[in-house]
Amino acid sequence: MSLNDPIVPVVTEPAVDAAIDAVLVPEPQPSLAAEGLPSRFCCFVTGTDTEIGKTLVSAAILHTLVAGGVRACGMKPVAAGATMRNGELHNDDADMLVGESSVHLPVNITTPYMLREACAPHIAAKLDGVTIEPVPIIAAYAEIAAASDAVVVEGVGGFRVPFSDHFDSAQLAEQLNLPVILVVGLRLGCISHALLTVEAIIARGLVLAGWVVNEIDPDMRFADENVEALAERIPARLLGRIPYLDQPNAAGAAKFIDLAGLPGWPSTRD
């Protein structure tokens, strides 16, 4: 086995097996209503494109959960662009999620597919001689969920990034069946990108839990008007608007995101 081969976690505990069954055969959920969401807080963070702040938002959510005493873990199922450090492959995005988590598991669990080349995952996987498949990811998620009270799963690039000829990130979101939080990178063209992504999420019967605006272009004109146009058209709550940050970090971004009221969020628990 090479360092590039994905390691399928061994999951034999009954609680983990039950979690896998729940993911593989999820309960039907309405596309927009809150009913049917899990009692614990779990979410799938996707974005309008690559480099628009998915990792920042995911890390900010974890930061808030951990600051509130929640046993939380971040997951980056597929990470393209890894370098060898101290005999182990590392990816900056995956490392940021690990740094904001309070539950720490082996990297082959939190990132089952760590790919070397910083390019589209299906290309990076081919270069590494591996095929990205759903089962190792689902098994890893089940193990994380069994060890944590909250799980934040970050997708790759936009919502429909190919993983292989027969599997993509939208299908992964369907398999995990988690409430989706959409990160909108505020720049020219974001309205169409956001609305097309919203349509794709709803078309798959997934719950759109809310959306976060991340201001990535400090010189964008008519930023407020763009946000207003999106708010009128996205059938979910705006969870926050992160201003342009010279040095973006989880703690700083967390100040601008409010997830209170979402099902499973700690403040809603009995």
PDB file of C-alpha atoms in Angstrom:
ATOM      1  CA  MET A   1       0.000   0.000   0.000  1.00  0.00           C
ATOM      2  CA  SER A   2       1.336   3.429  -0.938  1.00  0.00           C
ATOM      3  CA  LEU A   3       0.930   6.658   0.996  1.00  0.00           C
ATOM      4  CA  ASN A   4      -1.605   7.731  -1.601  1.00  0.00           C
ATOM      5  CA  ASP A   5      -3.943   4.782  -1.123  1.00  0.00           C
ATOM      6  CA  PRO A   6      -7.104   5.649   0.808  1.00  0.00           C
ATOM      7  CA  ILE A   7      -7.389   3.705   4.039  1.00  0.00           C
ATOM      8  CA  VAL A   8     -10.829   2.332   4.713  1.00  0.00           C
ATOM      9  CA  PRO A   9     -11.445   2.644   8.449  1.00  0.00           C
ATOM     10  CA  VAL A  10     -12.397  -0.521  10.284  1.00  0.00           C
ATOM     11  CA  VAL A  11     -15.745   0.094  11.967  1.00  0.00           C
ATOM     12  CA  THR A  12     -17.113  -2.745  14.031  1.00  0.00           C
ATOM     13  CA  GLU A  13     -18.757  -1.023  16.990  1.00  0.00           C
ATOM     14  CA  PRO A  14     -22.571  -1.402  16.931  1.00  0.00           C
ATOM     15  CA  ALA A  15     -23.066   2.357  17.234  1.00  0.00           C
ATOM     16  CA  VAL A  16     -20.853   2.938  14.212  1.00  0.00           C
ATOM     17  CA  ASP A  17     -22.585   0.205  12.205  1.00  0.00           C
ATOM     18  CA  ALA A  18     -25.921   1.794  13.012  1.00  0.00           C
ATOM     19  CA  ALA A  19     -24.609   5.175  11.913  1.00  0.00           C
ATOM     20  CA  ILE A  20     -23.489   3.713   8.574  1.00  0.00           C
ATOM     21  CA  ASP A  21     -26.932   2.181   8.070  1.00  0.00           C
ATOM     22  CA  ALA A  22     -28.534   5.545   8.829  1.00  0.00           C
ATOM     23  CA  VAL A  23     -26.377   7.228   6.186  1.00  0.00           C
ATOM     24  CA  LEU A  24     -26.859   4.549   3.547  1.00  0.00           C
ATOM     25  CA  VAL A  25     -30.623   4.419   4.097  1.00  0.00           C
ATOM     26  CA  PRO A  26     -31.467   7.936   5.318  1.00  0.00           C
ATOM     27  CA  GLU A  27     -34.868   8.995   6.490  1.00  0.00           C
ATOM     28  CA  PRO A  28     -36.707  11.118   3.919  1.00  0.00           C
ATOM     29  CA  GLN A  29     -36.291  14.823   4.619  1.00  0.00           C
ATOM     30  CA  PRO A  30     -38.147  17.838   3.210  1.00  0.00           C
ATOM     31  CA  SER A  31     -36.070  20.047   0.958  1.00  0.00           C
ATOM     32  CA  LEU A  32     -36.573  23.292   2.864  1.00  0.00           C
ATOM     33  CA  ALA A  33     -38.403  22.678   6.120  1.00  0.00           C
ATOM     34  CA  ALA A  34     -36.614  22.151   9.407  1.00  0.00           C
ATOM     35  CA  GLU A  35     -38.606  19.030  10.358  1.00  0.00           C
ATOM     36  CA  GLY A  36     -36.640  15.797  10.189  1.00  0.00           C
ATOM     37  CA  LEU A  37     -33.211  17.298  10.850  1.00  0.00           C
ATOM     38  CA  PRO A  38     -30.976  15.392  13.272  1.00  0.00           C
ATOM     39  CA  SER A  39     -31.102  16.345  16.948  1.00  0.00           C
ATOM     40  CA  ARG A  40     -27.306  16.724  17.049  1.00  0.00           C
ATOM     41  CA  PHE A  41     -25.716  19.413  14.902  1.00  0.00           C
ATOM     42  CA  CYS A  42     -24.291  18.118  11.651  1.00  0.00           C
ATOM     43  CA  CYS A  43     -23.935  19.969   8.367  1.00  0.00           C
ATOM     44  CA  PHE A  44     -22.425  19.809   4.902  1.00  0.00           C
ATOM     45  CA  VAL A  45     -20.716  23.047   3.855  1.00  0.00           C
ATOM     46  CA  THR A  46     -20.625  23.725   0.126  1.00  0.00           C
ATOM     47  CA  GLY A  47     -19.864  26.798  -1.932  1.00  0.00           C
ATOM     48  CA  THR A  48     -20.505  28.676  -5.123  1.00  0.00           C
ATOM     49  CA  ASP A  49     -16.967  27.941  -6.326  1.00  0.00           C
ATOM     50  CA  THR A  50     -13.488  27.135  -5.139  1.00  0.00           C
ATOM     51  CA  GLU A  51     -11.494  29.625  -3.015  1.00  0.00           C
ATOM     52  CA  ILE A  52     -14.586  31.405  -1.700  1.00  0.00           C
ATOM     53  CA  GLY A  53     -14.299  30.596   2.006  1.00  0.00           C
ATOM     54  CA  LYS A  54     -15.797  27.157   2.654  1.00  0.00           C
ATOM     55  CA  THR A  55     -12.926  26.229   4.939  1.00  0.00           C
ATOM     56  CA  LEU A  56     -13.104  29.554   6.766  1.00  0.00           C
ATOM     57  CA  VAL A  57     -16.837  29.147   7.403  1.00  0.00           C
ATOM     58  CA  SER A  58     -16.478  25.477   8.369  1.00  0.00           C
ATOM     59  CA  ALA A  59     -13.667  26.344  10.794  1.00  0.00           C
ATOM     60  CA  ALA A  60     -15.702  29.248  12.204  1.00  0.00           C
ATOM     61  CA  ILE A  61     -18.646  26.941  12.902  1.00  0.00           C
ATOM     62  CA  LEU A  62     -16.331  24.473  14.637  1.00  0.00           C
ATOM     63  CA  HIS A  63     -14.748  27.313  16.625  1.00  0.00           C
ATOM     64  CA  THR A  64     -18.133  28.398  17.965  1.00  0.00           C
ATOM     65  CA  LEU A  65     -19.170  24.838  18.806  1.00  0.00           C
ATOM     66  CA  VAL A  66     -15.935  24.070  20.643  1.00  0.00           C
ATOM     67  CA  ALA A  67     -16.042  27.399  22.493  1.00  0.00           C
ATOM     68  CA  GLY A  68     -19.466  26.316  23.761  1.00  0.00           C
ATOM     69  CA  GLY A  69     -18.092  23.052  25.109  1.00  0.00           C
ATOM     70  CA  VAL A  70     -19.381  20.833  22.298  1.00  0.00           C
ATOM     71  CA  ARG A  71     -17.408  17.762  21.236  1.00  0.00           C
ATOM     72  CA  ALA A  72     -17.083  18.737  17.582  1.00  0.00           C
ATOM     73  CA  CYS A  73     -15.084  17.365  14.673  1.00  0.00           C
ATOM     74  CA  GLY A  74     -14.444  18.687  11.186  1.00  0.00           C
ATOM     75  CA  MET A  75     -14.222  16.446   8.142  1.00  0.00           C
ATOM     76  CA  LYS A  76     -12.711  17.178   4.743  1.00  0.00           C
ATOM     77  CA  PRO A  77     -13.511  13.935   2.884  1.00  0.00           C
ATOM     78  CA  VAL A  78     -11.482  14.832  -0.211  1.00  0.00           C
ATOM     79  CA  ALA A  79      -8.539  17.225  -0.140  1.00  0.00           C
ATOM     80  CA  ALA A  80      -6.540  17.960  -3.289  1.00  0.00           C
ATOM     81  CA  GLY A  81      -3.200  19.655  -2.798  1.00  0.00           C
ATOM     82  CA  ALA A  82      -1.183  17.922  -0.098  1.00  0.00           C
ATOM     83  CA  THR A  83       2.484  18.072   0.861  1.00  0.00           C
ATOM     84  CA  MET A  84       4.581  15.716   2.932  1.00  0.00           C
ATOM     85  CA  ARG A  85       5.472  16.942   6.426  1.00  0.00           C
ATOM     86  CA  ASN A  86       7.112  14.753   9.050  1.00  0.00           C
ATOM     87  CA  GLY A  87       6.336  11.656   7.029  1.00  0.00           C
ATOM     88  CA  GLU A  88       2.626  12.438   6.626  1.00  0.00           C
ATOM     89  CA  LEU A  89       0.606  14.141   3.915  1.00  0.00           C
ATOM     90  CA  HIS A  90      -0.970  17.447   4.992  1.00  0.00           C
ATOM     91  CA  ASN A  91      -3.482  19.757   3.374  1.00  0.00           C
ATOM     92  CA  ASP A  92      -3.913  23.314   4.677  1.00  0.00           C
ATOM     93  CA  ASP A  93      -7.727  23.216   4.598  1.00  0.00           C
ATOM     94  CA  ALA A  94      -7.896  19.856   6.339  1.00  0.00           C
ATOM     95  CA  ASP A  95      -5.365  21.036   8.921  1.00  0.00           C
ATOM     96  CA  MET A  96      -7.439  24.150   9.652  1.00  0.00           C
ATOM     97  CA  LEU A  97     -10.475  21.993  10.427  1.00  0.00           C
ATOM     98  CA  VAL A  98      -8.390  19.735  12.653  1.00  0.00           C
ATOM     99  CA  GLY A  99      -7.065  22.782  14.476  1.00  0.00           C
ATOM    100  CA  GLU A 100     -10.577  23.995  15.318  1.00  0.00           C
ATOM    101  CA  SER A 101     -11.940  20.572  16.331  1.00  0.00           C
ATOM    102  CA  SER A 102     -12.110  19.239  19.862  1.00  0.00           C
ATOM    103  CA  VAL A 103     -12.427  15.611  18.766  1.00  0.00           C
ATOM    104  CA  HIS A 104      -9.258  14.382  17.087  1.00  0.00           C
ATOM    105  CA  LEU A 105      -9.160  11.225  14.997  1.00  0.00           C
ATOM    106  CA  PRO A 106      -6.553   9.822  12.572  1.00  0.00           C
ATOM    107  CA  VAL A 107      -6.174  11.807   9.371  1.00  0.00           C
ATOM    108  CA  ASN A 108      -7.331   8.850   7.262  1.00  0.00           C
ATOM    109  CA  ILE A 109     -10.682   9.168   9.064  1.00  0.00           C
ATOM    110  CA  THR A 110     -11.147  12.938   8.869  1.00  0.00           C
ATOM    111  CA  THR A 111      -9.752  13.032   5.315  1.00  0.00           C
ATOM    112  CA  PRO A 112     -10.081   9.593   3.688  1.00  0.00           C
ATOM    113  CA  TYR A 113      -8.732  10.900   0.372  1.00  0.00           C
ATOM    114  CA  MET A 114      -5.638  13.078   0.753  1.00  0.00           C
ATOM    115  CA  LEU A 115      -4.404  13.815  -2.769  1.00  0.00           C
ATOM    116  CA  ARG A 116      -1.078  15.359  -3.680  1.00  0.00           C
ATOM    117  CA  GLU A 117      -1.830  17.524  -6.723  1.00  0.00           C
ATOM    118  CA  ALA A 118      -3.706  20.811  -6.261  1.00  0.00           C
ATOM    119  CA  CYS A 119      -6.190  20.352  -9.079  1.00  0.00           C
ATOM    120  CA  ALA A 120      -9.649  18.911  -9.733  1.00  0.00           C
ATOM    121  CA  PRO A 121     -10.075  15.862  -7.445  1.00  0.00           C
ATOM    122  CA  HIS A 122     -10.772  13.356 -10.225  1.00  0.00           C
ATOM    123  CA  ILE A 123      -7.526  14.404 -11.930  1.00  0.00           C
ATOM    124  CA  ALA A 124      -5.536  14.408  -8.684  1.00  0.00           C
ATOM    125  CA  ALA A 125      -6.891  10.964  -7.802  1.00  0.00           C
ATOM    126  CA  LYS A 126      -5.912   9.580 -11.198  1.00  0.00           C
ATOM    127  CA  LEU A 127      -2.396  10.967 -10.783  1.00  0.00           C
ATOM    128  CA  ASP A 128      -2.171   9.259  -7.388  1.00  0.00           C
ATOM    129  CA  GLY A 129      -3.511   5.994  -8.789  1.00  0.00           C
ATOM    130  CA  VAL A 130      -6.638   5.890  -6.613  1.00  0.00           C
ATOM    131  CA  THR A 131     -10.375   5.996  -7.247  1.00  0.00           C
ATOM    132  CA  ILE A 132     -12.548   8.134  -4.983  1.00  0.00           C
ATOM    133  CA  GLU A 133     -15.493   6.020  -3.838  1.00  0.00           C
ATOM    134  CA  PRO A 134     -18.368   6.729  -1.434  1.00  0.00           C
ATOM    135  CA  VAL A 135     -18.032   3.775   0.960  1.00  0.00           C
ATOM    136  CA  PRO A 136     -14.729   4.804   2.629  1.00  0.00           C
ATOM    137  CA  ILE A 137     -16.106   8.332   3.106  1.00  0.00           C
ATOM    138  CA  ILE A 138     -19.414   7.121   4.537  1.00  0.00           C
ATOM    139  CA  ALA A 139     -17.632   4.711   6.892  1.00  0.00           C
ATOM    140  CA  ALA A 140     -15.284   7.478   8.047  1.00  0.00           C
ATOM    141  CA  TYR A 141     -18.194   9.877   8.613  1.00  0.00           C
ATOM    142  CA  ALA A 142     -19.993   7.231  10.659  1.00  0.00           C
ATOM    143  CA  GLU A 143     -16.931   6.815  12.879  1.00  0.00           C
ATOM    144  CA  ILE A 144     -16.643  10.581  13.362  1.00  0.00           C
ATOM    145  CA  ALA A 145     -20.352  10.877  14.169  1.00  0.00           C
ATOM    146  CA  ALA A 146     -20.080   8.076  16.735  1.00  0.00           C
ATOM    147  CA  ALA A 147     -17.221   9.889  18.495  1.00  0.00           C
ATOM    148  CA  SER A 148     -18.628  13.433  18.352  1.00  0.00           C
ATOM    149  CA  ASP A 149     -21.663  15.511  19.277  1.00  0.00           C
ATOM    150  CA  ALA A 150     -21.311  17.727  16.196  1.00  0.00           C
ATOM    151  CA  VAL A 151     -19.790  17.156  12.762  1.00  0.00           C
ATOM    152  CA  VAL A 152     -18.987  19.743  10.102  1.00  0.00           C
ATOM    153  CA  VAL A 153     -18.277  18.229   6.680  1.00  0.00           C
ATOM    154  CA  GLU A 154     -16.648  20.503   4.125  1.00  0.00           C
ATOM    155  CA  GLY A 155     -17.156  19.770   0.456  1.00  0.00           C
ATOM    156  CA  VAL A 156     -14.722  20.398  -2.391  1.00  0.00           C
ATOM    157  CA  GLY A 157     -14.859  23.403  -4.707  1.00  0.00           C
ATOM    158  CA  GLY A 158     -18.424  23.996  -5.866  1.00  0.00           C
ATOM    159  CA  PHE A 159     -21.382  21.683  -5.363  1.00  0.00           C
ATOM    160  CA  ARG A 160     -20.874  19.456  -8.412  1.00  0.00           C
ATOM    161  CA  VAL A 161     -17.171  18.676  -8.507  1.00  0.00           C
ATOM    162  CA  PRO A 162     -16.328  15.331 -10.158  1.00  0.00           C
ATOM    163  CA  PHE A 163     -14.605  12.730  -8.010  1.00  0.00           C
ATOM    164  CA  SER A 164     -14.573   9.996 -10.656  1.00  0.00           C
ATOM    165  CA  ASP A 165     -16.452   9.045 -13.818  1.00  0.00           C
ATOM    166  CA  HIS A 166     -19.423   7.918 -11.711  1.00  0.00           C
ATOM    167  CA  PHE A 167     -19.251   9.896  -8.460  1.00  0.00           C
ATOM    168  CA  ASP A 168     -19.226  13.601  -7.614  1.00  0.00           C
ATOM    169  CA  SER A 169     -19.539  15.921  -4.621  1.00  0.00           C
ATOM    170  CA  ALA A 170     -23.294  16.416  -5.082  1.00  0.00           C
ATOM    171  CA  GLN A 171     -23.781  12.652  -4.855  1.00  0.00           C
ATOM    172  CA  LEU A 172     -21.676  12.627  -1.698  1.00  0.00           C
ATOM    173  CA  ALA A 173     -23.975  15.257  -0.188  1.00  0.00           C
ATOM    174  CA  GLU A 174     -26.930  13.041  -1.121  1.00  0.00           C
ATOM    175  CA  GLN A 175     -25.312   9.986   0.477  1.00  0.00           C
ATOM    176  CA  LEU A 176     -24.553  11.817   3.728  1.00  0.00           C
ATOM    177  CA  ASN A 177     -28.001  13.501   3.633  1.00  0.00           C
ATOM    178  CA  LEU A 178     -26.940  16.337   5.937  1.00  0.00           C
ATOM    179  CA  PRO A 179     -28.398  19.856   6.088  1.00  0.00           C
ATOM    180  CA  VAL A 180     -26.444  22.023   3.658  1.00  0.00           C
ATOM    181  CA  ILE A 181     -24.922  25.419   4.415  1.00  0.00           C
ATOM    182  CA  LEU A 182     -24.027  27.358   1.268  1.00  0.00           C
ATOM    183  CA  VAL A 183     -21.091  29.766   1.260  1.00  0.00           C
ATOM    184  CA  VAL A 184     -21.463  32.544  -1.306  1.00  0.00           C
ATOM    185  CA  GLY A 185     -18.225  34.209  -2.285  1.00  0.00           C
ATOM    186  CA  LEU A 186     -19.273  37.802  -2.879  1.00  0.00           C
ATOM    187  CA  ARG A 187     -17.847  38.753  -6.261  1.00  0.00           C
ATOM    188  CA  LEU A 188     -19.051  39.524  -9.770  1.00  0.00           C
ATOM    189  CA  GLY A 189     -21.144  36.610 -11.028  1.00  0.00           C
ATOM    190  CA  CYS A 190     -22.028  35.269  -7.592  1.00  0.00           C
ATOM    191  CA  ILE A 191     -25.801  35.742  -8.026  1.00  0.00           C
ATOM    192  CA  SER A 192     -26.087  33.230 -10.847  1.00  0.00           C
ATOM    193  CA  HIS A 193     -23.597  30.847  -9.227  1.00  0.00           C
ATOM    194  CA  ALA A 194     -25.502  30.938  -5.939  1.00  0.00           C
ATOM    195  CA  LEU A 195     -28.965  30.484  -7.435  1.00  0.00           C
ATOM    196  CA  LEU A 196     -27.849  27.599  -9.657  1.00  0.00           C
ATOM    197  CA  THR A 197     -26.265  25.927  -6.630  1.00  0.00           C
ATOM    198  CA  VAL A 198     -29.438  26.420  -4.585  1.00  0.00           C
ATOM    199  CA  GLU A 199     -31.472  24.796  -7.379  1.00  0.00           C
ATOM    200  CA  ALA A 200     -29.083  21.842  -7.482  1.00  0.00           C
ATOM    201  CA  ILE A 201     -29.261  21.357  -3.695  1.00  0.00           C
ATOM    202  CA  ILE A 202     -33.062  21.468  -3.580  1.00  0.00           C
ATOM    203  CA  ALA A 203     -33.411  19.250  -6.660  1.00  0.00           C
ATOM    204  CA  ARG A 204     -31.649  16.492  -4.726  1.00  0.00           C
ATOM    205  CA  GLY A 205     -34.112  16.699  -1.851  1.00  0.00           C
ATOM    206  CA  LEU A 206     -31.520  18.095   0.545  1.00  0.00           C
ATOM    207  CA  VAL A 207     -32.277  20.574   3.311  1.00  0.00           C
ATOM    208  CA  LEU A 208     -30.829  24.003   2.612  1.00  0.00           C
ATOM    209  CA  ALA A 209     -30.241  25.086   6.203  1.00  0.00           C
ATOM    210  CA  GLY A 210     -28.964  28.545   5.324  1.00  0.00           C
ATOM    211  CA  TRP A 211     -26.306  30.528   3.530  1.00  0.00           C
ATOM    212  CA  VAL A 212     -23.321  32.665   4.474  1.00  0.00           C
ATOM    213  CA  VAL A 213     -21.913  35.589   2.504  1.00  0.00           C
ATOM    214  CA  ASN A 214     -18.134  35.882   2.464  1.00  0.00           C
ATOM    215  CA  GLU A 215     -16.749  39.142   1.088  1.00  0.00           C
ATOM    216  CA  ILE A 216     -13.710  38.028  -0.898  1.00  0.00           C
ATOM    217  CA  ASP A 217     -13.380  41.089  -3.145  1.00  0.00           C
ATOM    218  CA  PRO A 218     -12.756  44.280  -1.132  1.00  0.00           C
ATOM    219  CA  ASP A 219     -13.331  46.403  -4.231  1.00  0.00           C
ATOM    220  CA  MET A 220     -16.620  44.871  -5.350  1.00  0.00           C
ATOM    221  CA  ARG A 221     -19.176  47.499  -6.348  1.00  0.00           C
ATOM    222  CA  PHE A 222     -22.827  47.203  -5.321  1.00  0.00           C
ATOM    223  CA  ALA A 223     -22.091  44.517  -2.748  1.00  0.00           C
ATOM    224  CA  ASP A 224     -25.194  45.353  -0.688  1.00  0.00           C
ATOM    225  CA  GLU A 225     -27.411  45.218  -3.764  1.00  0.00           C
ATOM    226  CA  ASN A 226     -26.041  41.767  -4.632  1.00  0.00           C
ATOM    227  CA  VAL A 227     -26.775  40.477  -1.144  1.00  0.00           C
ATOM    228  CA  GLU A 228     -30.296  41.927  -1.294  1.00  0.00           C
ATOM    229  CA  ALA A 229     -30.926  40.231  -4.640  1.00  0.00           C
ATOM    230  CA  LEU A 230     -29.804  36.902  -3.213  1.00  0.00           C
ATOM    231  CA  ALA A 231     -31.873  37.308  -0.049  1.00  0.00           C
ATOM    232  CA  GLU A 232     -34.980  37.835  -2.171  1.00  0.00           C
ATOM    233  CA  ARG A 233     -34.357  34.638  -4.137  1.00  0.00           C
ATOM    234  CA  ILE A 234     -32.779  32.090  -1.798  1.00  0.00           C
ATOM    235  CA  PRO A 235     -35.459  30.249   0.195  1.00  0.00           C
ATOM    236  CA  ALA A 236     -33.361  29.926   3.345  1.00  0.00           C
ATOM    237  CA  ARG A 237     -32.023  32.145   6.107  1.00  0.00           C
ATOM    238  CA  LEU A 238     -28.949  34.314   5.703  1.00  0.00           C
ATOM    239  CA  LEU A 239     -26.746  33.066   8.551  1.00  0.00           C
ATOM    240  CA  GLY A 240     -24.092  35.726   8.343  1.00  0.00           C
ATOM    241  CA  ARG A 241     -22.010  38.106   6.267  1.00  0.00           C
ATOM    242  CA  ILE A 242     -18.267  37.970   6.795  1.00  0.00           C
ATOM    243  CA  PRO A 243     -16.543  41.224   5.812  1.00  0.00           C
ATOM    244  CA  TYR A 244     -13.288  41.176   3.911  1.00  0.00           C
ATOM    245  CA  LEU A 245     -10.613  40.133   6.409  1.00  0.00           C
ATOM    246  CA  ASP A 246      -6.956  40.971   5.818  1.00  0.00           C
ATOM    247  CA  GLN A 247      -5.972  37.933   7.863  1.00  0.00           C
ATOM    248  CA  PRO A 248      -8.934  35.541   7.796  1.00  0.00           C
ATOM    249  CA  ASN A 249      -9.190  33.169  10.745  1.00  0.00           C
ATOM    250  CA  ALA A 250     -11.883  31.064  12.354  1.00  0.00           C
ATOM    251  CA  ALA A 251     -12.296  33.172  15.486  1.00  0.00           C
ATOM    252  CA  GLY A 252     -12.623  36.371  13.490  1.00  0.00           C
ATOM    253  CA  ALA A 253     -15.123  34.918  11.013  1.00  0.00           C
ATOM    254  CA  ALA A 254     -17.184  33.284  13.774  1.00  0.00           C
ATOM    255  CA  LYS A 255     -18.188  36.727  15.075  1.00  0.00           C
ATOM    256  CA  PHE A 256     -20.234  37.298  11.930  1.00  0.00           C
ATOM    257  CA  ILE A 257     -22.086  33.957  11.741  1.00  0.00           C
ATOM    258  CA  ASP A 258     -25.213  33.155  13.763  1.00  0.00           C
ATOM    259  CA  LEU A 259     -26.526  29.601  13.560  1.00  0.00           C
ATOM    260  CA  ALA A 260     -28.817  29.900  16.589  1.00  0.00           C
ATOM    261  CA  GLY A 261     -32.187  28.382  15.843  1.00  0.00           C
ATOM    262  CA  LEU A 262     -30.931  25.752  13.416  1.00  0.00           C
ATOM    263  CA  PRO A 263     -32.058  22.269  14.459  1.00  0.00           C
ATOM    264  CA  GLY A 264     -29.429  20.591  16.601  1.00  0.00           C
ATOM    265  CA  TRP A 265     -27.500  23.783  17.302  1.00  0.00           C
ATOM    266  CA  PRO A 266     -26.509  23.712  21.004  1.00  0.00           C
ATOM    267  CA  SER A 267     -28.694  26.658  21.998  1.00  0.00           C
ATOM    268  CA  THR A 268     -31.790  24.742  20.828  1.00  0.00           C
ATOM    269  CA  ARG A 269     -31.129  21.644  22.875  1.00  0.00           C
ATOM    270  CA  ASP A 270     -33.140  20.781  25.972  1.00  0.00           C
TER     271      ASP A 270
END
